[in-house]
């Protein structure tokens, strides 16, 4: 039996991924750090800086924080966070159109049949409204309301989930303090050389500009797009997915916050991509993600600035990327987490989620110094699955559109899509059935929101929903709609709810909810 | 879908009929051959998930239990080729401690814990060992919520019960021999589909069933000709040859002592011993290369030498035991073509999990999920077939892993990518990564590794194991053992239940 425990963990990079990794490992191995039987060192370079974006999250982040024992109030104050109930997509299906992908389920299952099947039939009979009316999260979001979900499974208030908008720089700083308190050593400096073992190719040490040498057993590459270790040293291939996800550029600019603090991210489609708007307590984050083959940088910048709803606070920054993923996320003694492992564009705020998944998998599959191949293979398999599933979901947003006003939208509508997605779309079109994944995100409510929102026509409903007569069906739709309406009306407005929470006025729901076990499944509200 | 015709009398056929009637409320006609021989008797274990699905279809345990000689069980007793005997419970072993997997905690605290020792941390396993039973309670704080149960049933009686239930649901049941089908071009779907069925009823009249929307063909010999459907090698890791031939014997006994289903690895194959409240049944699934005759000889020899089976020996001596030899064909084509599903249970997929009814029900429920509301249903069909292949492969993988671990031929290479990956990961790291939407539940995958794969070569030693863990583990063991002692014997509990 191997007794070669990993002693020195080195994290390269102090962006969101670096500090999330440091925090999670220092929490997991706090007992060993205390005994000084392991060390965790994080190297970051002030000269290089971080990517400086990444502010919208998925509900999973709450569970990451919970696992680390981070208090929600403290976290929200420190990161100037607001609550996020979903994403509003404007102009995606067609110009002038808007829909909400909210974090929660639609209606309620009835007779063991999913709500949307009842809705499809009711819609056919003109007995139902837009599906948004049957989502607690969407209605709360549209009305700028917020309260913590309730644990009581019978209540509509248990049928939604929430995430945050955060200032990513502040989050990294917050986690830096957290990690520091648990014994993580931070080194500021630029890595100029990487030393590999001649025979195995394993990384042995890193050399900084200052001449300092840092040895390590396990290296976690959080160095951003460049992949300092995984790509530049180990030469692990990158799978380029720009034929599916063609956006390759972004410009980002913060602006002054407007009077009203909305509870959702807005993603507005533009001529060659889309623009985000992320509300924080102190400012709004904005950015335009576009495809440079269809749009000049200057044009993109003009389009972005034209659509701000507050004055810009500084000059826009320009970013370039190639959508795709590493062939292996873990190779030899290097695990890539964050942008170094891959990037699929920020449309559904999935990068931080993927960081979190990678950290969770690394902890579950934490190696000894013999770096068993099975652990690496399993880690890579799990991460691959996550990437493929999210990739298909993102492509669907672009591909299923009816816009005819720009070359970009025509291109993405007609581009070749992966077979897995083509199958999923055709099953959904036939009868509203959502092909389930064996593993990972996104779950059925998200696909429903987006495919219905993008106006994919569903030809038939499931035959089982013919059992109710029209009166029963009407009652069912009305009851759910009313239930949601009444609950939403009773909620506080977002800003009031946030401010009173931060002012330490305890929210009974929050106290109850925070005691519940974390849910792993995205918008489902219960633990599997 | 308005009219569905189902051919055949297998339990799968009847389950299709019931599920379609209950969930889709369409007209269902079940056509049974006039002169079908009674299927051979065996005892089947309905696993916890199967019970839940039956419940959803309105088949409540209380109703059918007395009719099918049902007996509760909470684990399967497994004996490997080198006579290692251990219980495979239906529910997770142990419980998470401080958010850590139980087995990781156990490895770290108890070092080389083996399969047998894991048993002490499972109330389900202990109940099975001691022949005890009560229904679990719905309270997370009670140890009595920590196990799950299945039921051993007599397959023929269960089929009779399903038939009676089908009649009660007003499903039309016709005894007739199928003569021919008319296929017609369906514009909407741009393909030929079955529209009319002709058959000879017992009174020799020719009966025609028109306007068929969907046909489920579960007859022993497939009537529907689907020449274009012969796709070879659709299954990644088909291990069917090793489990498609079987020899079985069953005998009525007054009070069988064996409540736990047993699975033993013999030279010639895998042997299952199961008992309902009236019948004891031995089923031997033959390994590749073993002839049916050799299988029968081996089974008889086993029965006469197995110390727990004195009853069956008497019956053999009296010549009362029938052996049934059957050989099934491997599956070659995708089951759903045009508007026809070929549903007959061609062979047992995963005997250790008693695959047949569980698998039938999964096929049925997958069809219910995808039941078409249109004749142009090619994408739903693709999805059903995709799920079918996934399910098939997963059962195969699991079965292969179990047989591999039981036969103790460690050097043999596993054909299934999944079985091999899961086993290697476990052996080298002590880990099993749960997957969502598993066909074979994560619990079974992990439990089989824990009880049969031996201590891993390595495991994560960097976990923060609380110092008092050893005491906690001792306490869990004690609670389980004391609780189990206090539970009633299964037969006493059942007698009481049935008298109520
Ligand atoms: C336009 C855009 C919008 C996005 N929006 C979202 C969003 O809304 N939600 C979301 O979840 N994600 C979003 N993302 C992704 C998100 O920004 C990243 O996943 C996240 O910031 C993590 O980045 P990182 O830590 O991997 O890399 P970086 O932030 O780039 O950090 C890299 C670190 O490595 C260090 N480093 C690099 N080279 C060296 C060297 N030689 N020596 C020493 N140190 C070095 C740097 O100093 C830095 O600390 C977005 C990404 C883009 C491009």
PDB file of C-alpha atoms in Angstrom, chain A residues 1-3 5-6 9 28-29 31-32 38 109 111-113 360-368 370 372 374-375 378 381-382 385 423 426-428 430-431 433 435-440 460-467 517 528, chain B residues 1 22-25 56 96 99-101 111-112 188 367-374 376-380 382-383 386-387 417 421 424-425 428-429 431 433-438 441-442 456-465:
ATOM      1  CA  UNK A   1       0.000   0.000   0.000  1.00  0.00           C
ATOM      2  CA  UNK A   2       1.275   3.408  -0.946  1.00  0.00           C
ATOM      3  CA  UNK A   3       2.097   5.750   1.898  1.00  0.00           C
ATOM      4  CA  UNK A   5       1.141  11.331   0.795  1.00  0.00           C
ATOM      5  CA  UNK A   6       1.253  14.530  -1.193  1.00  0.00           C
ATOM      6  CA  UNK A   9       0.471  21.528  -3.123  1.00  0.00           C
ATOM      7  CA  UNK A  28     -10.552  20.088   3.484  1.00  0.00           C
ATOM      8  CA  UNK A  29      -7.015  19.682   4.778  1.00  0.00           C
ATOM      9  CA  UNK A  31      -6.148  19.365  10.068  1.00  0.00           C
ATOM     10  CA  UNK A  32      -3.029  18.550   8.030  1.00  0.00           C
ATOM     11  CA  UNK A  38       1.186  19.433   4.116  1.00  0.00           C
ATOM     12  CA  UNK A 109     -46.053  17.508 -11.336  1.00  0.00           C
ATOM     13  CA  UNK A 111     -50.468  12.449 -11.538  1.00  0.00           C
ATOM     14  CA  UNK A 112     -46.756  11.795 -11.909  1.00  0.00           C
ATOM     15  CA  UNK A 113     -46.650  13.731 -15.161  1.00  0.00           C
ATOM     16  CA  UNK A 360     -15.108  18.809  -5.788  1.00  0.00           C
ATOM     17  CA  UNK A 361     -13.869  16.070  -8.088  1.00  0.00           C
ATOM     18  CA  UNK A 362     -10.259  16.748  -7.164  1.00  0.00           C
ATOM     19  CA  UNK A 363     -11.072  16.433  -3.476  1.00  0.00           C
ATOM     20  CA  UNK A 364     -13.048  13.256  -4.082  1.00  0.00           C
ATOM     21  CA  UNK A 365     -10.245  11.831  -6.203  1.00  0.00           C
ATOM     22  CA  UNK A 366      -7.334  13.325  -4.325  1.00  0.00           C
ATOM     23  CA  UNK A 367      -4.144  11.487  -5.299  1.00  0.00           C
ATOM     24  CA  UNK A 368      -1.158  10.142  -3.461  1.00  0.00           C
ATOM     25  CA  UNK A 370       2.060   7.933  -7.086  1.00  0.00           C
ATOM     26  CA  UNK A 372      -2.724   6.658  -9.911  1.00  0.00           C
ATOM     27  CA  UNK A 374      -7.395   5.667 -12.481  1.00  0.00           C
ATOM     28  CA  UNK A 375      -7.883   8.879 -10.536  1.00  0.00           C
ATOM     29  CA  UNK A 378     -11.978   9.368 -13.684  1.00  0.00           C
ATOM     30  CA  UNK A 381     -14.073  11.595 -17.653  1.00  0.00           C
ATOM     31  CA  UNK A 382     -16.249  13.489 -15.184  1.00  0.00           C
ATOM     32  CA  UNK A 385     -19.076  14.985 -19.383  1.00  0.00           C
ATOM     33  CA  UNK A 423     -31.144  14.259 -31.067  1.00  0.00           C
ATOM     34  CA  UNK A 426     -35.695  16.542 -32.269  1.00  0.00           C
ATOM     35  CA  UNK A 427     -37.065  14.526 -29.331  1.00  0.00           C
ATOM     36  CA  UNK A 428     -38.147  17.759 -27.686  1.00  0.00           C
ATOM     37  CA  UNK A 430     -41.791  15.914 -31.346  1.00  0.00           C
ATOM     38  CA  UNK A 431     -43.367  15.783 -27.926  1.00  0.00           C
ATOM     39  CA  UNK A 433     -39.636  15.233 -23.956  1.00  0.00           C
ATOM     40  CA  UNK A 435     -33.497  13.688 -22.914  1.00  0.00           C
ATOM     41  CA  UNK A 436     -31.906  13.328 -19.504  1.00  0.00           C
ATOM     42  CA  UNK A 437     -28.204  13.315 -18.941  1.00  0.00           C
ATOM     43  CA  UNK A 438     -26.622  10.569 -16.932  1.00  0.00           C
ATOM     44  CA  UNK A 439     -24.598  13.178 -15.125  1.00  0.00           C
ATOM     45  CA  UNK A 440     -24.189  16.899 -14.697  1.00  0.00           C
ATOM     46  CA  UNK A 460     -47.455  17.306 -29.710  1.00  0.00           C
ATOM     47  CA  UNK A 461     -47.993  16.889 -26.036  1.00  0.00           C
ATOM     48  CA  UNK A 462     -47.729  13.595 -24.188  1.00  0.00           C
ATOM     49  CA  UNK A 463     -50.842  11.428 -24.650  1.00  0.00           C
ATOM     50  CA  UNK A 464     -51.257  10.893 -20.899  1.00  0.00           C
ATOM     51  CA  UNK A 465     -52.420  14.454 -20.318  1.00  0.00           C
ATOM     52  CA  UNK A 466     -55.661  13.873 -22.178  1.00  0.00           C
ATOM     53  CA  UNK A 467     -57.130  12.441 -18.989  1.00  0.00           C
ATOM     54  CA  UNK A 517     -28.559  20.046   3.082  1.00  0.00           C
ATOM     55  CA  UNK A 528     -31.291  13.400  -5.043  1.00  0.00           C
TER      56      UNK A 528
ATOM     57  CA  UNK B   1     -52.402   6.892 -29.709  1.00  0.00           C
ATOM     58  CA  UNK B  22     -53.333   3.250 -16.380  1.00  0.00           C
ATOM     59  CA  UNK B  23     -51.130   6.017 -17.732  1.00  0.00           C
ATOM     60  CA  UNK B  24     -52.325   6.623 -21.278  1.00  0.00           C
ATOM     61  CA  UNK B  25     -55.985   5.578 -21.023  1.00  0.00           C
ATOM     62  CA  UNK B  56     -47.206   3.899  -9.063  1.00  0.00           C
ATOM     63  CA  UNK B  96     -22.050   9.353   6.078  1.00  0.00           C
ATOM     64  CA  UNK B  99     -20.080  14.518   5.353  1.00  0.00           C
ATOM     65  CA  UNK B 100     -17.566  11.786   4.468  1.00  0.00           C
ATOM     66  CA  UNK B 101     -18.487   8.575   2.684  1.00  0.00           C
ATOM     67  CA  UNK B 111      -7.728  -0.131   7.973  1.00  0.00           C
ATOM     68  CA  UNK B 112      -8.229  -3.445   6.196  1.00  0.00           C
ATOM     69  CA  UNK B 188     -47.265  11.358 -41.875  1.00  0.00           C
ATOM     70  CA  UNK B 367     -42.175   3.625 -23.332  1.00  0.00           C
ATOM     71  CA  UNK B 368     -44.759   5.387 -21.188  1.00  0.00           C
ATOM     72  CA  UNK B 369     -42.471   8.413 -20.985  1.00  0.00           C
ATOM     73  CA  UNK B 370     -42.035   8.428 -24.737  1.00  0.00           C
ATOM     74  CA  UNK B 371     -45.445   7.153 -25.799  1.00  0.00           C
ATOM     75  CA  UNK B 372     -46.173   8.900 -29.078  1.00  0.00           C
ATOM     76  CA  UNK B 373     -49.110  11.148 -29.719  1.00  0.00           C
ATOM     77  CA  UNK B 374     -48.420  11.024 -33.437  1.00  0.00           C
ATOM     78  CA  UNK B 376     -44.430  10.459 -36.964  1.00  0.00           C
ATOM     79  CA  UNK B 377     -42.444   9.433 -33.950  1.00  0.00           C
ATOM     80  CA  UNK B 378     -39.004   8.583 -35.236  1.00  0.00           C
ATOM     81  CA  UNK B 379     -37.204  10.762 -32.699  1.00  0.00           C
ATOM     82  CA  UNK B 380     -39.118   9.240 -29.776  1.00  0.00           C
ATOM     83  CA  UNK B 382     -34.594   6.762 -31.382  1.00  0.00           C
ATOM     84  CA  UNK B 383     -34.677   7.888 -27.800  1.00  0.00           C
ATOM     85  CA  UNK B 386     -31.025   4.691 -27.117  1.00  0.00           C
ATOM     86  CA  UNK B 387     -32.273   4.247 -23.566  1.00  0.00           C
ATOM     87  CA  UNK B 417     -15.562  -0.548 -20.139  1.00  0.00           C
ATOM     88  CA  UNK B 421     -13.222   1.351 -14.955  1.00  0.00           C
ATOM     89  CA  UNK B 424      -9.948  -0.446 -11.221  1.00  0.00           C
ATOM     90  CA  UNK B 425     -10.795   2.871  -9.614  1.00  0.00           C
ATOM     91  CA  UNK B 428      -6.512   1.289  -6.666  1.00  0.00           C
ATOM     92  CA  UNK B 429      -8.082   4.132  -4.744  1.00  0.00           C
ATOM     93  CA  UNK B 431     -13.310   5.183  -4.482  1.00  0.00           C
ATOM     94  CA  UNK B 433     -17.974   8.040  -7.944  1.00  0.00           C
ATOM     95  CA  UNK B 434     -21.761   8.185  -7.856  1.00  0.00           C
ATOM     96  CA  UNK B 435     -23.528   8.880 -11.093  1.00  0.00           C
ATOM     97  CA  UNK B 436     -26.947  10.397 -11.577  1.00  0.00           C
ATOM     98  CA  UNK B 437     -29.732   8.553 -13.430  1.00  0.00           C
ATOM     99  CA  UNK B 438     -28.087   5.196 -13.038  1.00  0.00           C
ATOM    100  CA  UNK B 441     -28.527   2.095  -8.690  1.00  0.00           C
ATOM    101  CA  UNK B 442     -25.284   3.512  -7.271  1.00  0.00           C
ATOM    102  CA  UNK B 456      -8.494  -1.501  -1.956  1.00  0.00           C
ATOM    103  CA  UNK B 457      -4.740  -1.245  -2.526  1.00  0.00           C
ATOM    104  CA  UNK B 458      -4.866   2.364  -1.600  1.00  0.00           C
ATOM    105  CA  UNK B 459      -7.349   4.922  -0.340  1.00  0.00           C
ATOM    106  CA  UNK B 460      -7.499   8.573   0.580  1.00  0.00           C
ATOM    107  CA  UNK B 461      -5.698   8.935   3.876  1.00  0.00           C
ATOM    108  CA  UNK B 462      -5.869  12.707   3.965  1.00  0.00           C
ATOM    109  CA  UNK B 463      -9.430  12.912   5.234  1.00  0.00           C
ATOM    110  CA  UNK B 464     -10.139  14.663   8.506  1.00  0.00           C
ATOM    111  CA  UNK B 465     -11.415  11.689  10.442  1.00  0.00           C
TER     112      UNK B 465
END
